[in-house]
PDB file of C-alpha atoms and ligand atoms in Angstrom:
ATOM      1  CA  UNK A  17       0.000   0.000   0.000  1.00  0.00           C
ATOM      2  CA  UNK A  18       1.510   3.577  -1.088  1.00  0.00           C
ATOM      3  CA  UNK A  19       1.792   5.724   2.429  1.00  0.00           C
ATOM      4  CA  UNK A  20       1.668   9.794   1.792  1.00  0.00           C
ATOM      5  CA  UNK A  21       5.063  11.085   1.700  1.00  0.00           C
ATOM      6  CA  UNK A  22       5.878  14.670   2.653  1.00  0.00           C
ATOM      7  CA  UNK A  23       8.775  16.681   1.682  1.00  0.00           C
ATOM      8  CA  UNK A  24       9.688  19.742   2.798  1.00  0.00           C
ATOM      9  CA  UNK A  25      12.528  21.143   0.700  1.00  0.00           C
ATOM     10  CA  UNK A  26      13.946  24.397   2.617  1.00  0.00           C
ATOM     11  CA  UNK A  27      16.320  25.412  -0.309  1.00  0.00           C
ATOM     12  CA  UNK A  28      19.244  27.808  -0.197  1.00  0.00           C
ATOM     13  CA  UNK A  29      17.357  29.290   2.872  1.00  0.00           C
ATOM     14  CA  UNK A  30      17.808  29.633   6.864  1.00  0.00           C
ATOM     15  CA  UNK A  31      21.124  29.780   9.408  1.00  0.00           C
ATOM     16  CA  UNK A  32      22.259  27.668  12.118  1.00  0.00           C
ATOM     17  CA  UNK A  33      19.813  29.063  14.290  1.00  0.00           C
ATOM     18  CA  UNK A  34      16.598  29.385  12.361  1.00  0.00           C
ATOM     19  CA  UNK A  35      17.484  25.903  11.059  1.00  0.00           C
ATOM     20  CA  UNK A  36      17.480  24.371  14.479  1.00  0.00           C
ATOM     21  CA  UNK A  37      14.938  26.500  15.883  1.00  0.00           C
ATOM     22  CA  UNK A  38      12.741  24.980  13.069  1.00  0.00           C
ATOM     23  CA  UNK A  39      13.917  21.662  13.791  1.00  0.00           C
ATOM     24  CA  UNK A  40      13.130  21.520  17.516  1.00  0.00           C
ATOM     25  CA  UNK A  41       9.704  22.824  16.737  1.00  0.00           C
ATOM     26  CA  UNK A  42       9.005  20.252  14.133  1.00  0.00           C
ATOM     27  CA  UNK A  43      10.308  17.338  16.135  1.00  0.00           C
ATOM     28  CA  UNK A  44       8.407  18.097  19.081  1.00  0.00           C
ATOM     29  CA  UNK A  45       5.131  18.622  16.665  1.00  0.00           C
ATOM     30  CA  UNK A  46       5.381  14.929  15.302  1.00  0.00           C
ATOM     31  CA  UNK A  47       6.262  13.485  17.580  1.00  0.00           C
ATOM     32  CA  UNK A  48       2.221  11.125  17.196  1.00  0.00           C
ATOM     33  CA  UNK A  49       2.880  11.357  13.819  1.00  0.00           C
ATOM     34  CA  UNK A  50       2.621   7.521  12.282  1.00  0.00           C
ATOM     35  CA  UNK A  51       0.084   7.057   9.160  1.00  0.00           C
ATOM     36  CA  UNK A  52       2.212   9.497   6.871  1.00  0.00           C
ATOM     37  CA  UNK A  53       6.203   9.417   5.627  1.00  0.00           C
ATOM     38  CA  UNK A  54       7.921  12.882   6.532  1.00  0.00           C
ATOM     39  CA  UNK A  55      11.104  14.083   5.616  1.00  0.00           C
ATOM     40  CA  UNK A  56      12.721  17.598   5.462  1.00  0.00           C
ATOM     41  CA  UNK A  57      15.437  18.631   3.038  1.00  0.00           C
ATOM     42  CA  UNK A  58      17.365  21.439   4.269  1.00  0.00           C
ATOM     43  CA  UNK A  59      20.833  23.286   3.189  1.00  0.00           C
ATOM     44  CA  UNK A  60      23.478  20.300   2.729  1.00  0.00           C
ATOM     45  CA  UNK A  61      25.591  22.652   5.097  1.00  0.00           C
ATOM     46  CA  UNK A  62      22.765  21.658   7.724  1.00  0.00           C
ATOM     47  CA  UNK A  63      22.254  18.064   7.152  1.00  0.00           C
ATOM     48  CA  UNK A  64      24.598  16.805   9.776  1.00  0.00           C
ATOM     49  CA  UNK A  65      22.957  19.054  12.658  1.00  0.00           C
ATOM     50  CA  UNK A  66      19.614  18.452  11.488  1.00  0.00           C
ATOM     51  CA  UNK A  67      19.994  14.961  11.748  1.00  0.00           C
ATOM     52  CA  UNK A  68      21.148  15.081  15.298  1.00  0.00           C
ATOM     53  CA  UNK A  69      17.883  16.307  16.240  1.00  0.00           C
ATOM     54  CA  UNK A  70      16.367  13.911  14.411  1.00  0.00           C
ATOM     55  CA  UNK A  71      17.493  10.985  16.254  1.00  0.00           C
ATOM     56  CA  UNK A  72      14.207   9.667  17.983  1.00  0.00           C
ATOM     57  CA  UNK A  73      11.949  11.000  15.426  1.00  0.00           C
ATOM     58  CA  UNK A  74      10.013   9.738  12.565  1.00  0.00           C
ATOM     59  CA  UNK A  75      10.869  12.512  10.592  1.00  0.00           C
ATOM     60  CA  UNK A  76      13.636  11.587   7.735  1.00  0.00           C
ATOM     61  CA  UNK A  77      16.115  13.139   5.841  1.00  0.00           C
ATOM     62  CA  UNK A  78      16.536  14.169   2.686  1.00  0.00           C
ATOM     63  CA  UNK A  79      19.016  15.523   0.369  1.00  0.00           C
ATOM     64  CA  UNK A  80      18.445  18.532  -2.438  1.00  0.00           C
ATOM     65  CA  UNK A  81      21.168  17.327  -4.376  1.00  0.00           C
ATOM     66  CA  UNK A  82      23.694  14.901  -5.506  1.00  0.00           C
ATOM     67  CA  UNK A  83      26.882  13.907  -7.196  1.00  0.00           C
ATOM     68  CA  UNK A  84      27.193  11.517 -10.163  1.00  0.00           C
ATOM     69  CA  UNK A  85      30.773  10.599  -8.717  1.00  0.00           C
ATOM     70  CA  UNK A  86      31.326   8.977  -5.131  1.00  0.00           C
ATOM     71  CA  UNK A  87      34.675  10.107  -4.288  1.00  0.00           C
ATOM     72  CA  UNK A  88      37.435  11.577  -6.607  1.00  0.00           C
ATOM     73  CA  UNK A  89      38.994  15.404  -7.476  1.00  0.00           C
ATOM     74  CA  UNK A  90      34.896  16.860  -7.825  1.00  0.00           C
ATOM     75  CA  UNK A  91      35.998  20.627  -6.241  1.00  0.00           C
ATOM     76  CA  UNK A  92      32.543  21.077  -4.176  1.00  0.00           C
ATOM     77  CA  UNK A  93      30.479  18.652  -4.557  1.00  0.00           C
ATOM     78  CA  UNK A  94      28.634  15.506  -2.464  1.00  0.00           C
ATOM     79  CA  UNK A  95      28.368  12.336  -2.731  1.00  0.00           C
ATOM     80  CA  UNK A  96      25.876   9.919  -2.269  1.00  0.00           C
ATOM     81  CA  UNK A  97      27.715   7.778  -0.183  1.00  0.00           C
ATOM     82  CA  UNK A  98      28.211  10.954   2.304  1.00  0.00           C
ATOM     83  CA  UNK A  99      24.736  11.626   2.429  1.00  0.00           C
ATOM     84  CA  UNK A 100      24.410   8.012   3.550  1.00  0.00           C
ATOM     85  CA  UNK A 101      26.999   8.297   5.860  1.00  0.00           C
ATOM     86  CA  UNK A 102      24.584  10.889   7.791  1.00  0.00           C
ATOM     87  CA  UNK A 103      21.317   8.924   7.499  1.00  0.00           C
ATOM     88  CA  UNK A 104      19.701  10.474   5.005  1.00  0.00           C
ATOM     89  CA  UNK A 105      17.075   8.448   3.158  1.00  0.00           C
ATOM     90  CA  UNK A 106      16.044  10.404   0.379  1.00  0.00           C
ATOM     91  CA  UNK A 107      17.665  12.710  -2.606  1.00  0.00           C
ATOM     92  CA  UNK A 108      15.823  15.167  -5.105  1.00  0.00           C
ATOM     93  CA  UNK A 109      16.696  15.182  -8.075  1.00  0.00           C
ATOM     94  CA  UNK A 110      15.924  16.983 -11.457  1.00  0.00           C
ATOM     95  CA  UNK A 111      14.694  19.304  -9.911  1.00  0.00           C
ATOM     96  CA  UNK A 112      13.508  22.218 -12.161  1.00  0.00           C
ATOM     97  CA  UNK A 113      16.024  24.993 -10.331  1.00  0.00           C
ATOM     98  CA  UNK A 114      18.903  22.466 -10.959  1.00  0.00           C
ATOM     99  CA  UNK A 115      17.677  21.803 -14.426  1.00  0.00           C
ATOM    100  CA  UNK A 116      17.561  25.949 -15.159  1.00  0.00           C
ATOM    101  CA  UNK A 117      20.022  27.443 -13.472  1.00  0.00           C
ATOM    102  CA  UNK A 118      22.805  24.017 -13.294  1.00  0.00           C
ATOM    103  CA  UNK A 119      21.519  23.055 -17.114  1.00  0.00           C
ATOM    104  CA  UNK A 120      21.004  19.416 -16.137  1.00  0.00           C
ATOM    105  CA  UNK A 121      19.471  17.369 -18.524  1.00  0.00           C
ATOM    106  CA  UNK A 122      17.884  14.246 -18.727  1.00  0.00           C
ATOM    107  CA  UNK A 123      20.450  11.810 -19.254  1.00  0.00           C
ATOM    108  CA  UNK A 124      22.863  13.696 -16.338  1.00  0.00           C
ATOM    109  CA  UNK A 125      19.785  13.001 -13.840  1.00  0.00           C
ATOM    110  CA  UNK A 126      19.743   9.464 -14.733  1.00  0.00           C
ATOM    111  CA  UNK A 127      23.400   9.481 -13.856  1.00  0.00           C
ATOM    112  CA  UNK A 128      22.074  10.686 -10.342  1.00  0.00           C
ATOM    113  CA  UNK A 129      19.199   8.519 -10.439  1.00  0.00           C
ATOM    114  CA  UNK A 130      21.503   5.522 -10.795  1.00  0.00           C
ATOM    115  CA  UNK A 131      24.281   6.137  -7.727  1.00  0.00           C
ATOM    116  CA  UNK A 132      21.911   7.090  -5.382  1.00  0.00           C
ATOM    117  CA  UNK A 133      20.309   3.484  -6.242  1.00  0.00           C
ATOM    118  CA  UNK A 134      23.810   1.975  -5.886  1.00  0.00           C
ATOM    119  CA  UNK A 135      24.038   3.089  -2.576  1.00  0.00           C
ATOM    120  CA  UNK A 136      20.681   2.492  -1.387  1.00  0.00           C
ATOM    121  CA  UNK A 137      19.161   5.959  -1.433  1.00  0.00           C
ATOM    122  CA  UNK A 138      15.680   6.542  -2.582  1.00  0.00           C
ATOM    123  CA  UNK A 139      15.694   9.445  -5.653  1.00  0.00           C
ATOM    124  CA  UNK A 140      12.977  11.681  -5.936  1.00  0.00           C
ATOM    125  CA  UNK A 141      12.721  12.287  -9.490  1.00  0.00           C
ATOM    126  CA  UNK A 142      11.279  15.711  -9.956  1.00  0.00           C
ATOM    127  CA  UNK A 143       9.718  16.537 -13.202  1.00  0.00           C
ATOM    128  CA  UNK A 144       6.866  18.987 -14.844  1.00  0.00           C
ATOM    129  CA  UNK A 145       6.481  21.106 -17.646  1.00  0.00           C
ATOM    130  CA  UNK A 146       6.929  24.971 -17.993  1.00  0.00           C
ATOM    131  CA  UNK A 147       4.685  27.641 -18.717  1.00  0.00           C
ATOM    132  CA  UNK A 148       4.519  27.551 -22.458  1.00  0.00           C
ATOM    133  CA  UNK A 149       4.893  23.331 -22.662  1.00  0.00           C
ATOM    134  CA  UNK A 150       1.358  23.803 -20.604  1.00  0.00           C
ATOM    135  CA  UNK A 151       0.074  26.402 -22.486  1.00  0.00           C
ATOM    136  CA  UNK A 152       0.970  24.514 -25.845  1.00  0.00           C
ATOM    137  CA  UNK A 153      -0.691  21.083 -23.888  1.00  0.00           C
ATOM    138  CA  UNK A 154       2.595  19.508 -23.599  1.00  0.00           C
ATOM    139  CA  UNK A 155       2.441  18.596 -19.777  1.00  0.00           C
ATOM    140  CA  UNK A 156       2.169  14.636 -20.279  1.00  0.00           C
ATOM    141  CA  UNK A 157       4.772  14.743 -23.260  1.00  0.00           C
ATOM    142  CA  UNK A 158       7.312  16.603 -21.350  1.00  0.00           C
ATOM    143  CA  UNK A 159       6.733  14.165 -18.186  1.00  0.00           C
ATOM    144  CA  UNK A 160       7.009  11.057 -19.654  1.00  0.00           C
ATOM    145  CA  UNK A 161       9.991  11.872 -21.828  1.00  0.00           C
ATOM    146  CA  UNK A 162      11.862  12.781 -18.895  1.00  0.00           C
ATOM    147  CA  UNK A 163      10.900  10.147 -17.030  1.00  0.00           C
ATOM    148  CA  UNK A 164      11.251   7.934 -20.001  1.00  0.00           C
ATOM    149  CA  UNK A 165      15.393   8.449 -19.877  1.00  0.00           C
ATOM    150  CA  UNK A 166      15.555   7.128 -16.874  1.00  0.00           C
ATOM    151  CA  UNK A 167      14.012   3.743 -18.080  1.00  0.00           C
ATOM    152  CA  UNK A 168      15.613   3.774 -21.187  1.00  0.00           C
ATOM    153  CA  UNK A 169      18.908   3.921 -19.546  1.00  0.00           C
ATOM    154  CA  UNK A 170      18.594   2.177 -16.208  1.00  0.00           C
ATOM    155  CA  UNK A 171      15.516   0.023 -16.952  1.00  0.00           C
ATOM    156  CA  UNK A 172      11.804  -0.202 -15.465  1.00  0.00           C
ATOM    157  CA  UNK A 173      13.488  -1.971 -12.077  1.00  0.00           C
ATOM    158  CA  UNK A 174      15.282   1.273 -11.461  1.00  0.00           C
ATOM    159  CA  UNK A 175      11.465   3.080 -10.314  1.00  0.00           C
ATOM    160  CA  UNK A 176      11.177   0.171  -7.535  1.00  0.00           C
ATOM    161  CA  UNK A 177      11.776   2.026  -4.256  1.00  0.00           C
ATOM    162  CA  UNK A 178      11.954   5.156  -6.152  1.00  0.00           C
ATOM    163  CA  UNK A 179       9.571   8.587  -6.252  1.00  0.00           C
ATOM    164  CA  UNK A 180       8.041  10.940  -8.371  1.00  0.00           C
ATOM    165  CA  UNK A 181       7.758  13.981  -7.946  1.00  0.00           C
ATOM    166  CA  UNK A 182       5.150  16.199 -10.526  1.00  0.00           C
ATOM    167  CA  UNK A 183       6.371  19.727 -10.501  1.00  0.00           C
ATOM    168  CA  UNK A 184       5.074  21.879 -12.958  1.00  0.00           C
ATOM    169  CA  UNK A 185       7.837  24.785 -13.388  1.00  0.00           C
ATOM    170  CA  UNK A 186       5.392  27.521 -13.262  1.00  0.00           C
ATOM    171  CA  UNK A 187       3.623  26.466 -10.196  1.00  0.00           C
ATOM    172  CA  UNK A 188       6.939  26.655  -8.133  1.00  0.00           C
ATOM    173  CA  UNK A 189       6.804  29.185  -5.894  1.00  0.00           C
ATOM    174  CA  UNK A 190       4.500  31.275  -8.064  1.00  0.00           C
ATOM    175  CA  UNK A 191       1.391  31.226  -5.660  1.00  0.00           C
ATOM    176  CA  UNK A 192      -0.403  29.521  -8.233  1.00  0.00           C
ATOM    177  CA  UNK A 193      -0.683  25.882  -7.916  1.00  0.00           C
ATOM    178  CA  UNK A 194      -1.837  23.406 -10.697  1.00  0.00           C
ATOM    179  CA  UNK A 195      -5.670  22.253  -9.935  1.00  0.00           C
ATOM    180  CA  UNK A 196      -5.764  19.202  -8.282  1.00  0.00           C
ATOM    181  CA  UNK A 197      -8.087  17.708 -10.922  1.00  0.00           C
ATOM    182  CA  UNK A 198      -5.183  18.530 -13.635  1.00  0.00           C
ATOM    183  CA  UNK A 199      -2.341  17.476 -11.429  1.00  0.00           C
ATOM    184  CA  UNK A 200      -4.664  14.375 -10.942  1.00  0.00           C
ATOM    185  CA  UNK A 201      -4.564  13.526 -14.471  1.00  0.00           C
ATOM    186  CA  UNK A 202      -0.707  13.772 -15.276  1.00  0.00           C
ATOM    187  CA  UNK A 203      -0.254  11.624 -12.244  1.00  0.00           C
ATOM    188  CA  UNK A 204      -2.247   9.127 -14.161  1.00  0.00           C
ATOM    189  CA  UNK A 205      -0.381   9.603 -17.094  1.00  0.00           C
ATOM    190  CA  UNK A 206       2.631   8.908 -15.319  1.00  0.00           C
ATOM    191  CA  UNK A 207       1.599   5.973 -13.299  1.00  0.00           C
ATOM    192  CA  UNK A 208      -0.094   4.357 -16.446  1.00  0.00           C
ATOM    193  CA  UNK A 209       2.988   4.889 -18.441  1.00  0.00           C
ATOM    194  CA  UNK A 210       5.440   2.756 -16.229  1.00  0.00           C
ATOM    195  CA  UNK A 211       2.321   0.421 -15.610  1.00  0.00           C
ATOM    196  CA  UNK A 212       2.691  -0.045 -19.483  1.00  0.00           C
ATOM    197  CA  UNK A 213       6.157  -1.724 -18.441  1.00  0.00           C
ATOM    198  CA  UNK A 214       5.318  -3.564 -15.165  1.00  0.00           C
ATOM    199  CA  UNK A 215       2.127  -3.316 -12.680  1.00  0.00           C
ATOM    200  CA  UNK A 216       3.370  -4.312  -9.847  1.00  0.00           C
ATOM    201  CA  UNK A 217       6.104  -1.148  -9.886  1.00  0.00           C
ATOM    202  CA  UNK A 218       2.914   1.639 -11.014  1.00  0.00           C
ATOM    203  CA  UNK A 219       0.942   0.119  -8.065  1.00  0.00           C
ATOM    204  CA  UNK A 220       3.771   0.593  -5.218  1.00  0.00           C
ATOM    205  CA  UNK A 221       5.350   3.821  -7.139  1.00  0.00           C
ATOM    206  CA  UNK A 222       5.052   7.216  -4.338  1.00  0.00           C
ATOM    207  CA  UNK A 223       4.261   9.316  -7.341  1.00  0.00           C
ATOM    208  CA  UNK A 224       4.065  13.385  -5.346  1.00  0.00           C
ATOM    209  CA  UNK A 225       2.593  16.712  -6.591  1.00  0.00           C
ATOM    210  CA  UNK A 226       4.664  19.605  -5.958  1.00  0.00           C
ATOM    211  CA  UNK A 227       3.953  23.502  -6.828  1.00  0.00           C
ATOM    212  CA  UNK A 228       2.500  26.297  -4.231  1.00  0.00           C
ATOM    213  CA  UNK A 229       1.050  24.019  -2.238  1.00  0.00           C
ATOM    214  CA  UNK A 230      -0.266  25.437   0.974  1.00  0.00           C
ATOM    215  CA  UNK A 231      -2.060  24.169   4.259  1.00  0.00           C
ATOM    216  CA  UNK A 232      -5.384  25.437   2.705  1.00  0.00           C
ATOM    217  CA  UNK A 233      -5.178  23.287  -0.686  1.00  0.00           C
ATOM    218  CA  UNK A 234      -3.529  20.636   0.300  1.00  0.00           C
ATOM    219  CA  UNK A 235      -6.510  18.297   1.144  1.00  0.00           C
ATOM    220  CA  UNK A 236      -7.797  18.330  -2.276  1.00  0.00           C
ATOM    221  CA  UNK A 237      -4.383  17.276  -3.474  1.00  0.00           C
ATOM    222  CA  UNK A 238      -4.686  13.889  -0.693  1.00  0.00           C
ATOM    223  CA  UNK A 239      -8.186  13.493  -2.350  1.00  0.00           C
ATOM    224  CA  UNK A 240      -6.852  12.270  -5.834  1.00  0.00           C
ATOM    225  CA  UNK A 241      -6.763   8.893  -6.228  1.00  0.00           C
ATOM    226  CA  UNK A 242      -3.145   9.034  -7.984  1.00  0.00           C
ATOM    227  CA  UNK A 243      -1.637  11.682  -5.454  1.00  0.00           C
ATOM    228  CA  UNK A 244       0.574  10.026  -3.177  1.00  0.00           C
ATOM    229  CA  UNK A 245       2.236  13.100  -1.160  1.00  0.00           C
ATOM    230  CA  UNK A 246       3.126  16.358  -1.719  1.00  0.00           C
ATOM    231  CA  UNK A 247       6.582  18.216  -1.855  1.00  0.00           C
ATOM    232  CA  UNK A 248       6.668  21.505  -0.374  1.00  0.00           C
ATOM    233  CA  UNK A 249       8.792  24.421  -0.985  1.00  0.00           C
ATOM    234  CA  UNK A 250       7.952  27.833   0.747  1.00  0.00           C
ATOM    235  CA  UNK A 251       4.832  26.564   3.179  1.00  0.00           C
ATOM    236  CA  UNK A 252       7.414  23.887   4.892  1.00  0.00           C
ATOM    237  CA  UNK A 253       9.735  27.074   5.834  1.00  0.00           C
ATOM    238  CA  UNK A 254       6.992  27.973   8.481  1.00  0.00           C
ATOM    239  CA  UNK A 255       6.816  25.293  10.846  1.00  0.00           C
ATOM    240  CA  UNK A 256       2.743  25.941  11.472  1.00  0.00           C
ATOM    241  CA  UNK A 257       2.517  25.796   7.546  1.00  0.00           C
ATOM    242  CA  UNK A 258       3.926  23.005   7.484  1.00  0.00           C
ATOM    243  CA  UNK A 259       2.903  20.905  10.737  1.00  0.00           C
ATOM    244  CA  UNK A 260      -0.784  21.120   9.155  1.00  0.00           C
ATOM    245  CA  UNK A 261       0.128  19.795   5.892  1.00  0.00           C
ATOM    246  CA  UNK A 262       1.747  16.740   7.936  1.00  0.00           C
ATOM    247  CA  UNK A 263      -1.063  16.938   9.830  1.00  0.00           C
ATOM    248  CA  UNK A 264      -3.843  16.852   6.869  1.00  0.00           C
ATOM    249  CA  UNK A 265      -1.778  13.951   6.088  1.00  0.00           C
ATOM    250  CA  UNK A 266      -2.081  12.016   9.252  1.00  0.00           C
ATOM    251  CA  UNK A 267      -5.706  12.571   9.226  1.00  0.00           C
ATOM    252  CA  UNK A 268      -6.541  11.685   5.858  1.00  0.00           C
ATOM    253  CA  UNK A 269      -8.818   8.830   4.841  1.00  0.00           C
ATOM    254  CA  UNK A 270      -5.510   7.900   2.621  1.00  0.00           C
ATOM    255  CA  UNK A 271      -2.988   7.431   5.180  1.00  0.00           C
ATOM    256  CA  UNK A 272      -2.387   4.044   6.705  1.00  0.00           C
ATOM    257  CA  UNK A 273      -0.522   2.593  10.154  1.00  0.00           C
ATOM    258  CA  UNK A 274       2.949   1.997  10.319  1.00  0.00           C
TER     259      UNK A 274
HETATM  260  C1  PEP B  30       9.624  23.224  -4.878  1.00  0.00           C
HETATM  261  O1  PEP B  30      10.521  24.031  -5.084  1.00  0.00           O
HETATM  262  O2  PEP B  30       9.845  22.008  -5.020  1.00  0.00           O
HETATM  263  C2  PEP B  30       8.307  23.716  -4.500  1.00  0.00           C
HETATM  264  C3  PEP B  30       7.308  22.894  -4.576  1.00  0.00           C
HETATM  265  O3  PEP B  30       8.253  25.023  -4.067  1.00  0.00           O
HETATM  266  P1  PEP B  30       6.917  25.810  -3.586  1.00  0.00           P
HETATM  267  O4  PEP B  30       6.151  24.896  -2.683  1.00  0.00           O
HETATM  268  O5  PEP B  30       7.428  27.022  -2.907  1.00  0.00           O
HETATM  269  O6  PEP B  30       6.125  26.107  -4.835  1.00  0.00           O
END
């Protein structure tokens, strides 16, 4: 059975103090929490003393970013076995701000997609459309192209113990959220496409909508049958923002015990 999975991805944002003032607050708010997955993705800089805090929680880790390398001369950047090394369950990638302003493409995220697998992290595979792929009626298209690159070059097994994450690019952060009924649909898309490989993998895939979500719309998100979670930008910044979504989770007809 898929479980709701909640990310909150804090960005390039926060200090050592706001960080673990956040932390302490989020900890202690669930701490009942066990129906939903949680995990928080803050600065890399942050990981290690997030996850110190973290150490009798439910709440998991997760990473914004990785490395296609896992050790070698790569000036600045992390590895997946590091983030292991520091407990941390879960890695975005692809997403849109890395694909724009790091011009990653498709077959570089599959690079990503495939050592985090190696190790035994779960990717997030972050995908969506922009504003004029929408307006043109691209969304699906776009989606399942990217997504297709993965299975092309790793194969269908590679989405076992894996997420998705539907993002369209100008619903981040605009204030302006896809409708669930839309998002609803291109989750379907997606899911039906990799059922077209294998069943059992579209049935158990944690496929997530991500994009201005907010403790006010989240609900109708949880209330499609293909929405398995959301990922949250700005909302999971403010820890009451974000303790409701967790907590629309916990209470929703979709969420299952432990
Ligand atoms: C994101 O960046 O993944 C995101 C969903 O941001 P926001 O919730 O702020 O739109």
């Amino acid at each position: 059975m898929r479980r709701l999975l909640i990310i909150g991805n804090w960005k390039l944002n926060g200090n050592k103090n706001t960080i673990t003032n956040l932390i302490i607050t989020l900890v202690n708010t669930f701490d009942n929490i066990s129906k939903c997955n949680v995990a928080i993705a803050p600065p890399v800089m942050y990981l290690d003393i997030t996850k110190r805090y973290l150490l009798n929680s439910r709440i998991q880790l997760c990473a914004q970013n990785v490395d296609i390398h896992l050790s070698g001369s790569f000036t600045g950047d992390i590895s997946a076995e590091m983030l292991q090394d520091l407990n941390v369950r879960y890695a975005l990638i692809g997403h849109s701000e890395r694909r724009i302003h790091h011009k990653e493409n498709d077959a570089y995220i599959a690079k990503k997609f495939f050592i985090l697998k190696k190790v035994g992290l779960i990717p997030i595979l972050c995908v969506g459309e922009n504003k004029r792929e929408y307006d043109s009626g691209y969304t699906q298209s776009v989606c399942i192209n990217q997504i297709n690159t993965i299975i092309t070059l790793l194969g269908i097994e590679a989405f076992k113990n894996s997420v998705i994450a539907y993002e369209p690019i100008w619903a981040i952060g605009s204030g302006a959220s896809a409708s669930p009924e839309n998002a609803q649909l291109v989750h379907k898309s997606i899911r039906d496409y990799i059922a077209s490989y294998d069943t059992s993998i579209a049935d158990k895939i944690t496929i997530q909508y991500g994009g201005s979500v907010t403790p006010e719309n989240v609900t109708k998100f949880f209330d499609q049958k293909d929405i398995d979670g959301v990922l949250v930008g700005a909302a999971s910044l403010n820890a009451n923002s974000f303790s409701m979504i967790v907590q629309t989770a916990e209470n929703h007809k979709k969420s299952y015990p432990a």
